[in-house]
XYZ file of C-alpha atoms in Angstrom:
468
model
C 0.000 0.000 0.000
C 1.282 3.456 -0.915
C 1.799 5.825 1.994
C -0.799 8.250 0.620
C -3.418 5.487 0.768
C -3.001 4.890 4.492
C -5.430 6.198 7.069
C -4.343 8.659 9.742
C -4.551 5.908 12.355
C -2.315 3.656 10.237
C 0.145 6.482 9.587
C 0.404 7.302 13.288
C 1.138 3.656 14.108
C 3.783 3.380 11.382
C 5.399 6.672 12.323
C 5.577 5.666 15.982
C 7.123 2.344 14.982
C 9.587 4.260 12.764
C 8.567 2.194 9.736
C 8.856 5.397 7.720
C 9.466 9.064 8.422
C 7.066 11.981 8.466
C 9.033 13.513 5.581
C 8.540 10.333 3.529
C 4.799 10.437 4.248
C 4.587 14.086 3.259
C 6.554 13.448 0.059
C 4.062 10.734 -0.915
C 1.021 12.874 -0.141
C 2.390 15.893 -2.003
C 3.120 13.727 -5.048
C -0.464 12.494 -4.891
C -1.704 16.070 -4.540
C 0.216 17.026 -7.677
C -1.283 14.094 -9.567
C -4.920 14.832 -8.735
C -4.874 18.638 -8.758
C -5.227 19.250 -12.522
C -8.500 17.335 -12.752
C -9.979 18.115 -9.321
C -8.679 21.578 -8.340
C -9.078 21.013 -4.582
C -6.470 23.454 -3.257
C -6.652 27.192 -2.689
C -2.970 27.358 -1.708
C -0.140 24.898 -1.218
C 1.943 25.264 1.938
C 4.785 22.870 1.158
C 7.502 24.792 3.004
C 5.394 25.050 6.152
C 4.488 21.364 5.891
C 8.089 20.184 5.509
C 9.123 22.217 8.544
C 6.348 20.495 10.516
C 7.295 17.047 9.170
C 10.962 17.524 10.043
C 9.976 18.654 13.550
C 7.710 15.613 13.815
C 10.568 13.282 12.919
C 12.722 14.834 15.617
C 9.945 14.433 18.183
C 9.232 10.850 17.140
C 12.921 9.971 17.382
C 12.749 11.043 21.029
C 9.593 9.003 21.597
C 7.533 12.180 21.824
C 5.038 14.057 19.652
C 1.328 14.814 19.616
C -1.483 12.521 18.531
C -1.256 13.651 14.874
C 2.534 13.854 14.795
C 3.613 13.662 11.150
C 0.112 13.299 9.665
C -0.515 15.468 6.554
C -3.642 17.624 6.909
C -5.448 20.274 4.866
C -7.441 23.218 6.239
C -10.492 24.829 4.661
C -9.566 28.260 3.297
C -12.086 29.996 5.561
C -10.073 29.248 8.721
C -7.129 31.418 9.561
C -3.546 30.230 9.362
C -1.111 32.932 10.451
C 0.777 34.322 7.453
C -1.440 32.585 4.851
C -3.890 34.488 2.650
C -7.515 33.834 3.654
C -9.556 35.138 0.725
C -12.567 32.806 1.211
C -12.799 32.254 -2.528
C -13.529 35.944 -3.173
C -11.679 38.600 -5.163
C -12.934 41.099 -2.586
C -10.693 39.502 0.068
C -7.516 39.194 -1.991
C -4.480 40.230 -0.003
C -5.981 39.584 3.429
C -3.360 37.716 5.467
C -4.183 37.085 9.139
C -1.401 37.429 11.679
C -2.862 34.789 13.979
C -4.227 31.275 13.540
C -7.644 29.917 14.357
C -7.660 28.007 17.649
C -8.244 24.733 15.866
C -5.302 25.308 13.539
C -3.155 25.974 16.603
C -4.268 22.630 18.007
C -3.443 20.828 14.770
C 0.028 22.357 14.930
C 0.410 21.375 18.583
C -0.661 17.818 17.754
C 2.175 17.652 15.196
C 0.090 17.673 12.005
C 1.779 18.805 8.784
C -0.657 21.305 7.236
C 0.232 21.230 3.548
C -2.617 23.141 1.847
C -5.732 25.201 2.219
C -8.741 23.836 0.338
C -11.124 25.538 -2.057
C -14.484 27.012 -1.079
C -17.256 28.860 -2.893
C -17.285 32.612 -2.323
C -17.656 33.206 1.442
C -18.784 29.549 1.739
C -22.302 30.539 0.661
C -23.039 27.558 -1.564
C -23.476 23.806 -1.479
C -21.186 23.475 -4.503
C -17.534 24.539 -4.713
C -17.004 27.024 -7.490
C -15.574 30.500 -6.967
C -14.355 33.445 -9.032
C -10.982 33.191 -7.324
C -10.169 29.485 -7.550
C -12.552 28.193 -10.205
C -14.426 24.908 -10.099
C -13.614 21.900 -7.924
C -14.634 18.450 -9.170
C -15.712 15.188 -7.609
C -13.163 12.319 -7.754
C -15.975 9.818 -8.381
C -17.017 11.671 -11.531
C -15.191 14.833 -12.575
C -18.273 16.058 -14.440
C -20.025 16.443 -11.062
C -19.702 18.619 -7.985
C -18.036 17.425 -4.776
C -20.553 19.549 -2.864
C -19.686 22.418 -0.591
C -18.784 24.513 1.008
C -15.956 22.221 2.187
C -15.780 20.838 -1.348
C -12.034 21.127 -1.799
C -11.576 19.331 1.519
C -13.839 16.483 0.437
C -12.300 16.122 -3.019
C -8.766 16.063 -1.606
C -9.413 13.376 1.013
C -11.466 11.204 -1.345
C -8.657 11.336 -3.927
C -5.966 10.440 -1.394
C -4.410 13.896 -1.128
C -4.088 13.639 2.630
C -6.032 11.394 5.018
C -7.599 14.287 6.942
C -9.151 17.646 6.112
C -10.458 20.278 8.487
C -13.833 21.526 7.311
C -16.585 23.717 8.684
C -20.348 23.144 8.784
C -22.846 25.988 9.170
C -25.604 24.394 7.104
C -24.270 21.016 6.014
C -20.914 22.160 4.644
C -19.021 19.152 6.037
C -21.799 16.619 5.528
C -22.637 17.575 1.913
C -19.132 16.920 0.510
C -18.801 13.864 2.748
C -22.005 12.471 1.228
C -21.080 13.330 -2.360
C -17.469 12.124 -2.063
C -18.034 8.908 -0.059
C -16.395 10.103 3.162
C -16.991 10.302 6.868
C -17.891 13.888 7.731
C -18.265 14.830 11.373
C -20.015 17.979 12.633
C -19.400 18.141 16.389
C -21.633 19.549 19.089
C -21.639 23.327 18.599
C -18.748 24.869 20.526
C -16.834 21.650 21.058
C -14.217 22.684 18.480
C -13.189 26.370 18.525
C -13.386 28.457 15.351
C -12.094 31.740 16.735
C -10.191 33.886 16.065
C -11.758 34.018 12.635
C -13.516 36.394 10.282
C -15.984 33.748 9.142
C -19.683 34.506 9.328
C -22.484 32.342 10.714
C -20.893 32.479 14.145
C -23.989 31.026 15.814
C -24.203 28.127 13.348
C -20.755 26.898 12.298
C -19.011 23.886 13.796
C -15.510 22.863 12.695
C -14.816 19.181 12.171
C -12.958 16.547 10.153
C -13.538 14.900 6.796
C -11.826 11.510 6.722
C -12.020 8.083 5.101
C -12.928 6.296 8.367
C -14.690 6.959 11.648
C -11.523 6.001 13.547
C -9.674 8.845 11.799
C -12.478 11.281 12.653
C -12.259 10.245 16.292
C -8.477 10.668 16.276
C -8.682 14.181 14.847
C -11.530 15.252 17.112
C -9.521 14.201 20.129
C -6.761 16.581 19.037
C -8.893 19.652 18.318
C -11.802 19.573 20.785
C -12.168 21.592 23.977
C -12.627 25.117 25.276
C -10.497 27.944 23.879
C -9.871 31.266 25.668
C -10.618 33.383 22.567
C -13.854 31.617 21.579
C -16.828 32.542 23.760
C -18.936 29.725 22.304
C -16.367 27.022 23.023
C -17.111 24.368 25.619
C -15.212 21.762 27.548
C -16.060 18.137 26.998
C -14.661 14.665 26.656
C -15.354 13.298 23.198
C -13.635 9.939 23.133
C -15.030 6.570 24.047
C -12.232 4.022 23.621
C -14.180 1.097 22.195
C -16.774 0.536 19.506
C -20.214 -0.458 20.728
C -21.892 -3.848 20.474
C -24.702 -3.437 17.929
C -27.004 -5.475 20.190
C -26.881 -2.612 22.678
C -27.608 0.169 20.204
C -30.969 1.889 19.818
C -31.634 3.942 16.701
C -34.559 6.134 15.739
C -35.104 5.769 11.991
C -36.746 8.316 9.706
C -36.559 8.262 5.924
C -37.963 11.760 5.471
C -38.384 13.556 8.853
C -41.948 14.105 7.664
C -40.962 16.634 4.996
C -37.669 15.712 3.259
C -37.862 13.766 -0.043
C -35.179 11.389 -1.330
C -34.522 9.634 -4.622
C -35.385 5.944 -4.905
C -31.746 4.820 -5.089
C -30.922 6.743 -1.905
C -33.866 5.178 -0.091
C -32.890 1.718 -1.328
C -29.362 2.079 0.078
C -30.664 3.607 3.313
C -33.171 0.784 3.842
C -30.512 -1.828 3.151
C -28.207 -0.264 5.753
C -31.026 -0.095 8.305
C -31.894 -3.737 7.628
C -28.252 -4.731 8.161
C -28.227 -2.936 11.523
C -31.416 -4.698 12.579
C -29.995 -8.071 11.509
C -26.906 -7.342 13.636
C -29.105 -6.852 16.694
C -29.635 -3.093 16.919
C -33.041 -1.895 18.138
C -34.837 0.264 15.566
C -37.650 2.705 16.352
C -39.651 4.470 13.643
C -40.173 8.031 14.815
C -39.135 11.632 14.155
C -39.015 14.946 16.027
C -42.436 15.993 14.731
C -41.166 19.210 13.185
C -41.795 20.930 9.888
C -38.910 22.033 7.675
C -36.482 24.457 9.333
C -35.232 25.857 6.025
C -36.758 29.310 6.459
C -35.557 29.585 10.068
C -32.020 28.673 9.030
C -32.123 31.024 6.037
C -33.194 34.026 8.120
C -30.302 33.517 10.535
C -27.640 32.609 7.982
C -28.473 35.396 5.525
C -28.798 38.105 8.184
C -25.503 37.117 9.824
C -23.844 37.018 6.392
C -25.029 40.519 5.541
C -23.531 41.830 8.776
C -20.316 39.799 8.487
C -19.637 40.823 4.877
C -20.880 44.414 5.245
C -17.634 45.996 4.026
C -17.411 43.790 0.936
C -21.075 44.369 0.130
C -20.928 48.132 0.518
C -17.409 48.917 -0.743
C -16.443 46.056 -3.084
C -19.753 44.861 -4.450
C -18.410 44.898 -8.006
C -15.969 42.149 -7.020
C -18.713 39.792 -5.804
C -20.555 37.178 -7.844
C -24.242 37.761 -8.627
C -25.110 34.755 -6.427
C -23.300 36.280 -3.446
C -24.938 39.659 -4.011
C -28.343 37.992 -4.193
C -27.709 36.140 -0.931
C -26.546 39.309 0.854
C -29.533 41.260 -0.480
C -31.770 38.551 0.973
C -30.014 39.043 4.310
C -30.540 42.795 4.085
C -34.283 42.199 3.754
C -34.491 40.078 6.910
C -36.017 42.398 9.541
C -34.589 42.406 13.057
C -37.849 40.962 14.396
C -37.622 37.988 12.017
C -34.011 37.309 12.977
C -34.917 37.317 16.674
C -37.936 35.078 16.070
C -35.721 32.653 14.169
C -33.229 32.566 17.036
C -36.049 31.832 19.479
C -37.322 29.058 17.181
C -34.026 27.238 17.681
C -35.104 26.452 21.243
C -38.188 24.653 19.939
C -36.071 22.605 17.537
C -33.633 21.698 20.316
C -36.472 20.629 22.632
C -38.095 18.515 19.931
C -34.889 16.511 19.473
C -34.284 16.312 23.218
C -37.804 14.932 23.633
C -37.243 12.445 20.811
C -34.106 11.024 22.406
C -35.666 11.038 25.876
C -38.832 9.146 24.888
C -37.021 6.576 22.754
C -33.769 6.162 24.686
C -32.030 6.161 21.305
C -28.322 6.686 20.733
C -28.892 8.396 17.393
C -31.434 9.357 14.776
C -30.740 7.784 11.368
C -31.728 9.624 8.191
C -30.326 9.920 4.692
C -27.645 12.626 4.627
C -28.833 13.941 1.273
C -31.691 12.822 -0.918
C -29.607 12.577 -4.095
C -26.216 11.660 -5.525
C -23.754 14.356 -6.596
C -25.242 16.335 -9.477
C -23.506 17.628 -12.621
C -21.509 20.826 -12.911
C -23.422 23.757 -14.313
C -26.091 23.562 -11.632
C -26.152 25.020 -8.159
C -28.753 22.467 -7.117
C -30.495 19.340 -8.479
C -33.609 19.826 -10.581
C -35.690 17.583 -8.319
C -35.321 15.100 -5.467
C -37.644 12.144 -5.098
C -39.701 13.565 -7.953
C -40.228 16.819 -6.024
C -39.054 19.939 -7.915
C -36.631 22.225 -6.093
C -38.497 25.444 -5.312
C -35.974 27.272 -3.131
C -32.855 26.630 -5.218
C -30.119 27.467 -2.752
C -31.833 25.763 0.190
C -34.325 23.090 -0.687
C -32.000 20.230 -1.622
C -30.385 19.599 1.800
C -33.352 19.523 4.214
C -31.964 16.747 6.447
C -29.036 18.910 7.542
C -30.224 22.224 8.978
C -31.667 21.046 12.299
C -28.275 19.881 13.581
C -26.850 23.367 13.021
C -29.836 25.154 14.531
C -29.941 22.911 17.614
C -26.149 22.579 17.958
C -26.306 18.780 17.795
C -23.500 16.438 16.693
C -24.019 14.731 13.341
C -21.998 12.251 11.306
C -22.321 11.554 7.577
C -21.298 8.012 6.686
C -21.152 6.304 3.252
C -23.508 3.335 2.878
C -23.206 2.416 -0.798
C -23.660 3.748 -4.309
C -26.662 5.010 -6.206
C -27.892 4.478 -9.749
C -25.011 6.506 -11.220
C -22.374 4.640 -9.244
C -21.844 7.619 -6.951
C -21.748 7.576 -3.138
C -24.886 7.521 -1.017
C -24.751 8.517 2.637
C -26.488 8.043 5.982
C -26.616 10.689 8.724
C -26.384 9.814 12.418
C -27.603 12.663 14.603
C -27.215 12.513 18.383
C -28.070 14.466 21.539
C -25.992 17.542 22.315
C -22.726 16.564 23.977
C -22.988 12.889 22.991
C -20.033 13.078 20.569
C -18.135 10.146 22.050
C -21.063 7.761 21.955
C -22.177 9.021 18.529
C -18.735 8.321 17.076
C -18.730 4.877 18.661
C -22.173 4.194 17.174
C -20.983 5.441 13.766
C -17.977 3.150 13.941
C -20.266 0.210 14.664
C -22.465 1.143 11.699
C -19.343 1.414 9.531
C -18.254 -2.086 10.557
C -21.662 -3.544 9.706
C -22.355 -1.680 6.470
C -18.723 -1.634 5.278
C -16.541 1.114 3.871
C -17.011 2.418 0.369
C -13.394 2.375 -0.739
C -11.658 4.831 -3.032
C -13.032 6.289 -6.259
C -11.699 5.089 -9.616
C -8.544 6.616 -11.050
C -9.133 8.070 -14.530
C -8.987 11.682 -13.293
C -5.239 11.324 -12.636
């Protein structure tokens, strides 16, 4: 097996055993990055010099029997999160030349853990889209089919990990932006409990919605990364303390899952439902207890949109007012929508989050379930040239920039942990995904449950190679 094909857990074991050096691992991953970049375009910037300095330091630490939990592991970081001395343009011409002089708290923790950050990954402008296409970095493609989107806004992160350009990517999820590319690229995407992973200091918007988390090729890798980056940070007022690791996977005979195919309002294509039902049946055959139920809510799309658009308009006020000519029409339209959200509506939407949180708390309390299982998305990755699918489950998309990811918003609004996990392929041979959503603060048990599901359903494997 090539070094770039190894998981983070495997790399850590081999590095500790001195089977290979961190510099050798980085060389292999950078060669892979070079091979896949022309077809996929997953990187906003390469940070080779920084990465080699980290890898050389890792080798010195490992030689002394020291080093953090990610010592020598190559990692990418979504462009929206600050790395001191690295341009953070967020995919926008309006932010060209902005170079922060401090790193996001999570980036600091990756550095402390010994990770070799070798690139920032592409995003749509200001991360305002579920596809990854920007005026600054162009279009990013899906390794499973380069004619299709990898999703967004952590699309570069998803494309890179799926193609083997690093085993781990740091993404961010304010409305599905980790889980969408995880679903479309056949990855594990983990959105932690809100506040568990710090995202300050940062200029990113959606400060009441975004959770930082990993995209990986296995649940074990997600757990490893989360253990390195979680916990309270002195510069992030939303950050919380909390233990996130449970050491062992769970026995499926002790697991209880609530199962909902549609949450009462979310359609899905037939091939997605077929894969979802097969995965649920496999869990039941393995001894898990399944309960058909849901939170009893209507769609939260309009609640999420009021908060996200209003916070965006405030966060990007300078760009909107002074550099509007540099913004894409889609970004301008989104910010104009935010400008039209009255203060009363924003406050009402914030209050509505309490009702959503209580509905999920009640669901878990009355069922005793470890997680709610739903599809992650109702469709496979769709072709380039669209910002959304034409229809899902035969239902036309009426709110183009919102309506196609209805399973995802509640976790952001209620601050709940959620894990996207591949469960097979659809009619076009592209990945299909299941979401596990758990009670707030249940990250350790949710990851253990996801790992059990992964063992029962099986991993998807890597995409085919013609794009190289």
